[in-house]
XYZ file of C-alpha atoms in Angstrom:
490
model
C 37.631 -30.533 -7.925
C 37.351 -34.040 -9.363
C 33.945 -35.128 -10.660
C 33.764 -38.078 -8.270
C 33.428 -35.633 -5.343
C 30.299 -34.118 -6.904
C 28.680 -37.501 -7.598
C 29.498 -38.988 -4.195
C 28.615 -35.853 -2.219
C 25.264 -35.512 -4.001
C 24.358 -39.106 -3.190
C 25.462 -38.767 0.441
C 23.410 -35.607 0.861
C 20.367 -37.147 -0.787
C 20.514 -40.190 1.493
C 21.221 -38.019 4.577
C 24.235 -40.087 5.644
C 24.605 -38.318 8.983
C 27.402 -40.613 10.186
C 29.633 -39.320 7.404
C 32.119 -36.663 8.521
C 34.575 -35.335 5.916
C 37.614 -33.268 6.878
C 38.616 -30.938 4.045
C 42.233 -29.824 4.320
C 41.662 -26.381 2.829
C 45.249 -25.204 2.310
C 44.689 -23.471 -1.069
C 47.639 -25.322 -2.644
C 47.854 -27.655 -5.658
C 50.886 -29.183 -7.361
C 50.858 -26.451 -10.015
C 50.360 -23.534 -7.642
C 47.305 -22.297 -5.756
C 43.689 -23.447 -5.886
C 42.533 -19.970 -6.920
C 44.541 -20.378 -10.132
C 42.087 -23.074 -11.256
C 38.924 -22.732 -9.145
C 36.799 -19.997 -7.586
C 34.025 -22.226 -6.223
C 32.722 -21.605 -2.714
C 33.016 -25.227 -1.588
C 31.001 -24.820 1.600
C 28.064 -23.377 -0.328
C 28.411 -26.154 -2.899
C 28.159 -28.831 -0.221
C 25.315 -27.037 1.539
C 23.411 -27.008 -1.776
C 23.843 -30.790 -1.882
C 22.266 -31.224 1.551
C 25.328 -31.160 3.765
C 26.045 -29.465 7.061
C 29.306 -27.484 6.884
C 31.598 -26.143 9.603
C 34.615 -23.875 9.110
C 37.533 -24.043 11.554
C 41.227 -23.342 12.003
C 42.688 -26.720 11.103
C 45.640 -26.198 13.461
C 43.394 -25.645 16.520
C 42.949 -28.964 18.327
C 40.078 -27.666 20.470
C 38.226 -26.367 17.398
C 38.615 -29.746 15.723
C 37.160 -31.514 18.767
C 34.193 -29.118 18.952
C 33.523 -29.533 15.227
C 33.413 -33.321 15.560
C 30.924 -33.086 18.441
C 28.721 -30.737 16.410
C 28.932 -32.994 13.337
C 27.863 -36.007 15.378
C 24.671 -34.171 16.349
C 23.769 -33.252 12.751
C 21.027 -35.008 10.798
C 23.088 -34.574 7.613
C 26.582 -35.516 6.448
C 29.101 -32.887 7.563
C 31.990 -31.209 5.798
C 34.522 -29.737 8.237
C 36.474 -27.148 6.264
C 39.867 -26.955 7.951
C 41.776 -23.824 7.016
C 45.427 -24.884 7.156
C 48.913 -23.956 6.037
C 50.590 -26.716 4.070
C 54.027 -27.490 5.500
C 53.093 -25.705 8.752
C 56.247 -24.761 10.623
C 58.640 -24.954 7.670
C 60.145 -21.443 7.603
C 60.881 -21.203 3.859
C 58.431 -23.566 2.176
C 55.238 -23.429 4.280
C 52.175 -22.349 2.331
C 53.708 -23.132 -1.063
C 53.357 -25.843 -3.674
C 56.983 -26.838 -2.978
C 55.708 -28.792 0.017
C 53.062 -30.651 -1.959
C 55.055 -33.122 -4.009
C 58.634 -32.918 -2.744
C 60.416 -33.698 0.543
C 61.452 -30.736 2.677
C 65.107 -31.689 2.727
C 67.334 -32.057 5.793
C 67.967 -28.349 6.383
C 64.315 -27.280 6.124
C 63.222 -30.250 8.261
C 65.718 -29.272 10.967
C 64.437 -25.686 10.972
C 60.840 -26.960 11.087
C 61.648 -29.062 14.197
C 63.040 -25.970 15.897
C 59.968 -23.898 14.985
C 57.594 -26.547 16.325
C 59.720 -27.300 19.396
C 59.836 -30.967 18.376
C 63.075 -32.538 19.673
C 62.098 -36.129 18.947
C 63.830 -38.447 16.467
C 62.020 -39.698 13.341
C 59.278 -42.212 14.208
C 59.780 -41.649 17.937
C 56.456 -41.271 19.780
C 56.775 -39.079 22.921
C 56.177 -41.056 26.113
C 53.315 -38.819 27.313
C 51.452 -39.275 24.015
C 52.075 -43.026 24.034
C 50.810 -43.237 27.632
C 47.506 -41.567 26.637
C 46.957 -44.055 23.817
C 47.692 -47.030 26.067
C 45.402 -45.663 28.772
C 42.558 -45.306 26.248
C 43.105 -48.873 25.082
C 43.068 -50.268 28.599
C 40.016 -48.182 29.516
C 37.947 -49.714 26.722
C 39.348 -53.251 26.823
C 36.619 -54.615 29.111
C 33.903 -52.948 27.025
C 35.356 -54.557 23.907
C 35.608 -57.981 25.545
C 31.978 -57.744 26.688
C 30.889 -56.847 23.168
C 32.980 -59.664 21.707
C 31.373 -62.249 24.002
C 27.960 -61.361 22.539
C 28.993 -61.611 18.890
C 27.279 -64.590 17.287
C 28.833 -67.008 14.812
C 26.083 -65.927 12.403
C 27.183 -62.295 12.619
C 30.851 -63.220 12.164
C 30.008 -65.222 9.048
C 27.812 -62.418 7.726
C 30.346 -59.632 8.208
C 33.084 -61.871 6.748
C 30.959 -62.499 3.638
C 30.710 -66.239 4.232
C 28.110 -67.555 1.795
C 25.129 -69.452 3.271
C 24.947 -73.191 2.659
C 22.988 -73.865 -0.523
C 23.054 -70.240 -1.640
C 23.335 -71.323 -5.296
C 20.575 -73.950 -5.329
C 18.310 -71.567 -7.218
C 20.976 -71.062 -9.898
C 21.344 -74.819 -10.337
C 17.599 -75.175 -10.866
C 17.571 -72.241 -13.281
C 20.306 -73.783 -15.433
C 18.421 -77.038 -15.788
C 15.161 -75.237 -16.500
C 16.847 -73.178 -19.230
C 18.005 -76.376 -20.930
C 14.697 -78.216 -20.502
C 12.626 -75.320 -21.810
C 15.122 -74.208 -24.481
C 15.270 -70.575 -23.331
C 15.792 -68.007 -26.081
C 16.300 -64.745 -24.197
C 18.825 -61.914 -24.027
C 21.658 -62.570 -21.593
C 20.616 -59.397 -19.732
C 17.287 -61.168 -19.068
C 19.176 -64.317 -18.072
C 21.091 -62.082 -15.674
C 17.872 -60.856 -14.087
C 16.687 -64.449 -13.592
C 20.014 -65.221 -11.922
C 19.803 -62.160 -9.690
C 16.310 -63.231 -8.615
C 17.884 -66.371 -7.151
C 21.056 -64.733 -5.802
C 19.253 -61.913 -3.982
C 17.023 -64.494 -2.298
C 19.938 -66.786 -1.410
C 22.687 -64.356 -0.360
C 21.683 -61.889 2.388
C 24.864 -59.814 1.952
C 23.908 -58.820 -1.599
C 23.203 -55.130 -2.262
C 22.460 -54.187 -5.864
C 21.784 -51.073 -7.848
C 22.025 -49.337 -11.186
C 23.122 -45.974 -12.560
C 19.590 -44.947 -13.591
C 19.296 -47.885 -16.007
C 17.581 -50.583 -13.929
C 14.805 -50.954 -16.510
C 17.410 -51.700 -19.200
C 20.039 -53.504 -17.112
C 17.262 -55.559 -15.451
C 18.949 -55.338 -12.054
C 15.738 -55.155 -10.001
C 14.285 -58.376 -8.606
C 11.152 -59.364 -6.745
C 13.152 -59.258 -3.511
C 14.689 -55.827 -4.169
C 13.932 -53.055 -1.693
C 15.354 -49.597 -2.402
C 17.379 -47.859 0.300
C 16.103 -44.344 1.112
C 16.968 -41.586 3.567
C 13.960 -42.668 5.620
C 14.753 -46.397 5.532
C 18.236 -47.892 5.168
C 16.967 -51.463 5.596
C 17.047 -52.250 1.886
C 19.192 -54.079 -0.644
C 19.016 -51.796 -3.688
C 20.584 -48.390 -4.284
C 19.284 -45.912 -6.838
C 22.643 -44.428 -7.790
C 21.201 -41.951 -10.257
C 23.260 -41.024 -13.312
C 26.478 -41.390 -11.326
C 28.505 -44.334 -12.645
C 31.758 -43.214 -11.054
C 30.164 -42.810 -7.632
C 28.439 -46.185 -8.053
C 31.791 -47.871 -8.663
C 33.403 -46.089 -5.712
C 30.491 -46.789 -3.354
C 30.566 -50.478 -4.262
C 34.282 -50.522 -3.401
C 33.502 -48.992 -0.015
C 30.716 -51.480 0.664
C 32.981 -54.393 -0.195
C 35.818 -53.064 1.966
C 33.440 -52.680 4.918
C 32.448 -56.360 4.862
C 29.008 -57.849 5.215
C 28.133 -56.610 1.715
C 28.612 -58.184 -1.701
C 27.699 -55.378 -4.125
C 26.604 -55.440 -7.745
C 25.808 -52.476 -9.978
C 24.504 -52.091 -13.504
C 24.989 -49.772 -16.441
C 25.528 -50.005 -20.208
C 28.882 -51.582 -21.054
C 30.028 -48.485 -22.934
C 29.270 -46.338 -19.850
C 31.695 -48.409 -17.784
C 34.234 -45.849 -19.009
C 32.752 -43.413 -16.490
C 33.665 -45.683 -13.573
C 36.883 -47.197 -14.926
C 39.036 -45.621 -12.155
C 36.832 -47.305 -9.523
C 36.920 -50.619 -11.412
C 40.707 -50.442 -11.554
C 40.881 -49.781 -7.810
C 38.574 -52.739 -7.129
C 40.960 -54.933 -9.112
C 44.002 -53.417 -7.402
C 42.518 -53.929 -3.916
C 41.194 -57.417 -4.723
C 37.549 -56.662 -3.925
C 34.520 -58.844 -4.595
C 32.486 -56.388 -6.685
C 30.198 -57.454 -9.540
C 29.485 -55.236 -12.554
C 26.336 -55.974 -14.586
C 27.129 -54.429 -17.968
C 24.451 -54.760 -20.616
C 24.190 -53.733 -24.279
C 27.486 -55.443 -24.959
C 28.208 -54.875 -28.659
C 27.077 -53.530 -32.023
C 23.944 -55.559 -31.256
C 22.788 -52.433 -29.407
C 21.554 -51.308 -32.823
C 20.053 -47.901 -33.516
C 21.742 -46.076 -30.625
C 24.777 -46.118 -32.869
C 28.543 -45.859 -32.363
C 28.401 -43.765 -29.183
C 26.652 -46.642 -27.405
C 28.393 -49.581 -29.110
C 31.416 -50.937 -27.202
C 34.343 -51.871 -29.428
C 37.617 -51.665 -27.491
C 36.096 -52.247 -24.057
C 36.441 -56.023 -23.814
C 40.104 -55.888 -24.830
C 40.840 -53.040 -22.415
C 39.316 -54.798 -19.397
C 40.991 -58.069 -20.317
C 44.264 -56.131 -20.212
C 43.526 -55.004 -16.638
C 45.110 -57.245 -13.967
C 43.026 -59.167 -11.433
C 39.547 -58.853 -12.897
C 37.310 -61.513 -14.437
C 35.586 -60.478 -17.680
C 32.648 -62.750 -18.549
C 30.744 -62.626 -21.840
C 28.283 -65.527 -21.610
C 26.586 -67.106 -24.630
C 23.330 -68.252 -22.998
C 21.398 -68.589 -19.745
C 23.500 -71.510 -18.509
C 26.774 -69.662 -18.946
C 25.281 -66.538 -17.369
C 24.305 -68.523 -14.264
C 27.734 -70.156 -14.139
C 29.404 -66.757 -14.480
C 27.395 -65.392 -11.559
C 28.194 -68.470 -9.484
C 31.904 -67.956 -10.170
C 31.736 -64.196 -9.567
C 29.967 -64.503 -6.212
C 32.577 -67.029 -5.056
C 35.549 -64.955 -6.294
C 36.381 -63.204 -3.034
C 39.704 -61.674 -4.092
C 38.831 -60.005 -7.404
C 35.999 -58.126 -9.111
C 33.977 -59.602 -11.976
C 32.079 -58.066 -14.869
C 29.276 -59.755 -16.753
C 29.019 -58.342 -20.262
C 25.492 -59.031 -21.459
C 23.505 -58.862 -24.683
C 20.428 -56.881 -25.604
C 19.417 -59.410 -28.295
C 18.004 -62.894 -27.641
C 20.367 -65.863 -27.421
C 19.298 -69.524 -27.614
C 20.465 -72.005 -24.990
C 23.352 -73.922 -26.558
C 24.430 -75.996 -23.595
C 23.150 -79.560 -23.376
C 24.192 -80.195 -19.780
C 24.667 -78.142 -16.615
C 26.263 -80.803 -14.412
C 29.610 -78.985 -14.297
C 30.412 -75.280 -14.156
C 32.368 -75.125 -17.400
C 32.423 -71.317 -17.407
C 34.670 -71.479 -14.338
C 37.312 -73.026 -16.636
C 37.168 -70.013 -18.927
C 36.672 -71.982 -22.141
C 35.456 -75.399 -23.228
C 34.227 -77.288 -26.281
C 30.538 -76.464 -26.456
C 29.983 -78.425 -29.691
C 32.483 -81.097 -30.678
C 33.571 -82.006 -34.197
C 31.949 -85.211 -35.480
C 35.205 -86.455 -36.990
C 38.874 -85.522 -36.755
C 38.953 -81.801 -36.102
C 39.707 -79.743 -39.225
C 39.151 -76.319 -37.686
C 38.306 -74.774 -34.319
C 35.878 -71.888 -34.049
C 36.348 -69.843 -30.848
C 33.655 -67.360 -29.859
C 32.042 -65.507 -26.966
C 28.568 -64.221 -26.180
C 26.176 -63.814 -29.099
C 28.807 -64.982 -31.595
C 28.836 -68.524 -30.199
C 25.500 -69.217 -31.899
C 27.002 -67.957 -35.174
C 29.885 -70.383 -34.725
C 27.462 -73.258 -34.118
C 25.524 -72.350 -37.272
C 28.782 -72.185 -39.222
C 29.747 -75.582 -37.825
C 26.569 -77.080 -39.301
C 27.208 -75.423 -42.674
C 30.802 -76.676 -42.704
C 29.566 -80.177 -41.984
C 27.681 -80.063 -45.286
C 31.026 -79.307 -46.952
C 32.702 -82.255 -45.274
C 34.688 -80.023 -42.888
C 34.704 -81.070 -39.240
C 34.637 -78.019 -36.983
C 34.693 -77.863 -33.197
C 33.125 -74.858 -31.464
C 34.807 -73.492 -28.359
C 32.963 -71.058 -26.116
C 35.408 -68.804 -24.254
C 33.324 -66.745 -21.795
C 36.334 -65.758 -19.672
C 39.882 -65.521 -21.021
C 41.343 -64.876 -17.570
C 40.063 -68.179 -16.183
C 41.123 -70.119 -19.286
C 44.644 -68.713 -19.008
C 44.825 -70.144 -15.477
C 44.117 -73.708 -16.643
C 46.986 -76.136 -17.138
C 48.562 -76.526 -20.566
C 47.073 -79.965 -21.079
C 43.514 -78.676 -20.666
C 44.178 -75.667 -22.894
C 45.535 -77.938 -25.646
C 42.593 -80.326 -25.270
C 40.137 -77.451 -25.751
C 41.895 -75.565 -28.545
C 43.214 -78.607 -30.396
C 45.884 -78.673 -33.119
C 43.713 -77.659 -36.084
C 43.644 -74.088 -37.459
C 41.693 -71.708 -35.242
C 39.395 -68.776 -35.953
C 38.107 -66.445 -33.205
C 34.808 -64.607 -33.641
C 33.769 -61.656 -31.460
C 31.801 -58.507 -32.317
C 34.461 -56.277 -30.802
C 38.124 -55.345 -31.209
C 40.347 -58.163 -32.481
C 43.095 -57.041 -30.090
C 44.313 -59.897 -27.889
C 42.702 -62.758 -29.800
C 45.736 -63.747 -31.854
C 47.289 -65.543 -28.880
C 44.494 -68.123 -29.254
C 43.673 -68.031 -32.967
C 45.268 -67.967 -36.417
C 42.598 -65.609 -37.727
C 40.114 -63.275 -36.033
C 36.735 -62.010 -37.176
C 35.952 -58.814 -35.285
C 35.649 -55.039 -35.549
C 38.567 -52.630 -35.473
C 36.595 -49.472 -36.193
C 33.716 -47.729 -34.453
C 30.210 -49.128 -34.951
C 27.242 -47.891 -36.962
C 23.591 -47.058 -36.392
C 21.052 -49.591 -37.639
C 19.156 -52.716 -36.692
C 21.348 -55.320 -35.028
C 21.189 -57.846 -37.888
C 22.003 -55.182 -40.469
C 24.963 -53.881 -38.467
C 26.326 -57.425 -37.978
C 26.095 -57.977 -41.734
C 27.728 -54.624 -42.483
C 30.750 -55.515 -40.350
C 30.986 -59.097 -41.603
C 30.151 -60.807 -38.314
C 28.211 -63.528 -40.141
C 28.153 -67.226 -40.890
C 29.143 -66.497 -44.503
C 32.246 -64.633 -43.368
C 33.203 -67.519 -41.080
C 32.887 -69.947 -44.007
C 35.102 -67.732 -46.179
C 37.796 -67.528 -43.505
C 37.675 -71.304 -42.946
C 38.105 -71.876 -46.688
C 41.343 -69.866 -46.607
C 42.712 -71.774 -43.612
C 41.605 -75.325 -44.278
C 42.929 -77.123 -47.356
């Protein structure tokens, strides 16, 4: 019944994934009662309408199961095998009821079930005749496996294990230096596309895609080739308007090995795939989310499309890196870190509006440290301005204005709180300093007080209007920074 089944099944049918065989345990039972209490859909017809082959069988008939598998393997479509079953089969008093769904049978019912099924074996005891069949099958195929193994190349082993090629990030290094030399002033979503151009060329395991927003997310590159039902030899998936399926498919690709997936959508639409993102974090998968239109800077689309609480909510999620880069250099460093983070997913939260390059050097990946001083105070530090993304340039402008007032401010860019929290205390103190601290981010203030004495942010929903006007309306401005500094610094 869940929406993910519709999204995933549609995509599988569209791509004619004929190797996919799904067994549906059709027992008509849910936790609350029976399926017919909540649904009257003909599931086989639904799947057939989505381009699937369907087969109906008695799920307790071993021969019927075997025949269904053989038929499914011959199909040119994915196959749903609808197995009509009785939940708790063999339990004399509870079979076919919701009582079996979420609760143990109990000793008495289990004993009666054993008698009904003529199963005299102890718990976890595998009958000798069954065990002998498994061992025979293993021995029968051992030589075939050894022959296959002898032909596996080191290149294939590295590929399927997601080992990155030597020099895979050379293009990113060149891009960072070029951005500094030419003083790029582009949206971080455009910086992301420039990074992906280099990554797709340098990392053969990369497979990208977007939930029908490639033109806005800028996830297509010159080396992108879209996967179709007629040709699977591509590196880009058109997921359609199916964010949840996109997140789930990327998890599957990562679990398989030999694939490092990335997928794009608007940041606010990440809500649609949050369950898949959480599972990626829980399973420790290398999945990369390209999430553009990161703030109230979205502008006229208004509050429905303006993320507010999203950064705070993902930062609260364990085992995921949340990057909000301030320029092209940080974007490239974030990608470099994300691609190398093999035990956790990463999200790059990217702007629609242009951002100037603020970094003066790209010799060290400072984003990998989570935070660093991007513009030092000229004298003894009077105040520290901490910011992310598009607000870092506001902090730098405020720093210059404060200088005219004789106030020495240091600007700290904090593109990734998770990585900064992993640094040792000495580094954290060196970056944050002892002076009063103000954090600036065009999003919820939740979570920032552990770094700052005061926070400039937004704790309401956004508003429709041009980006500059909306920033002014919510007080995400240089003037507001100066006012807050005046209250903190004597």
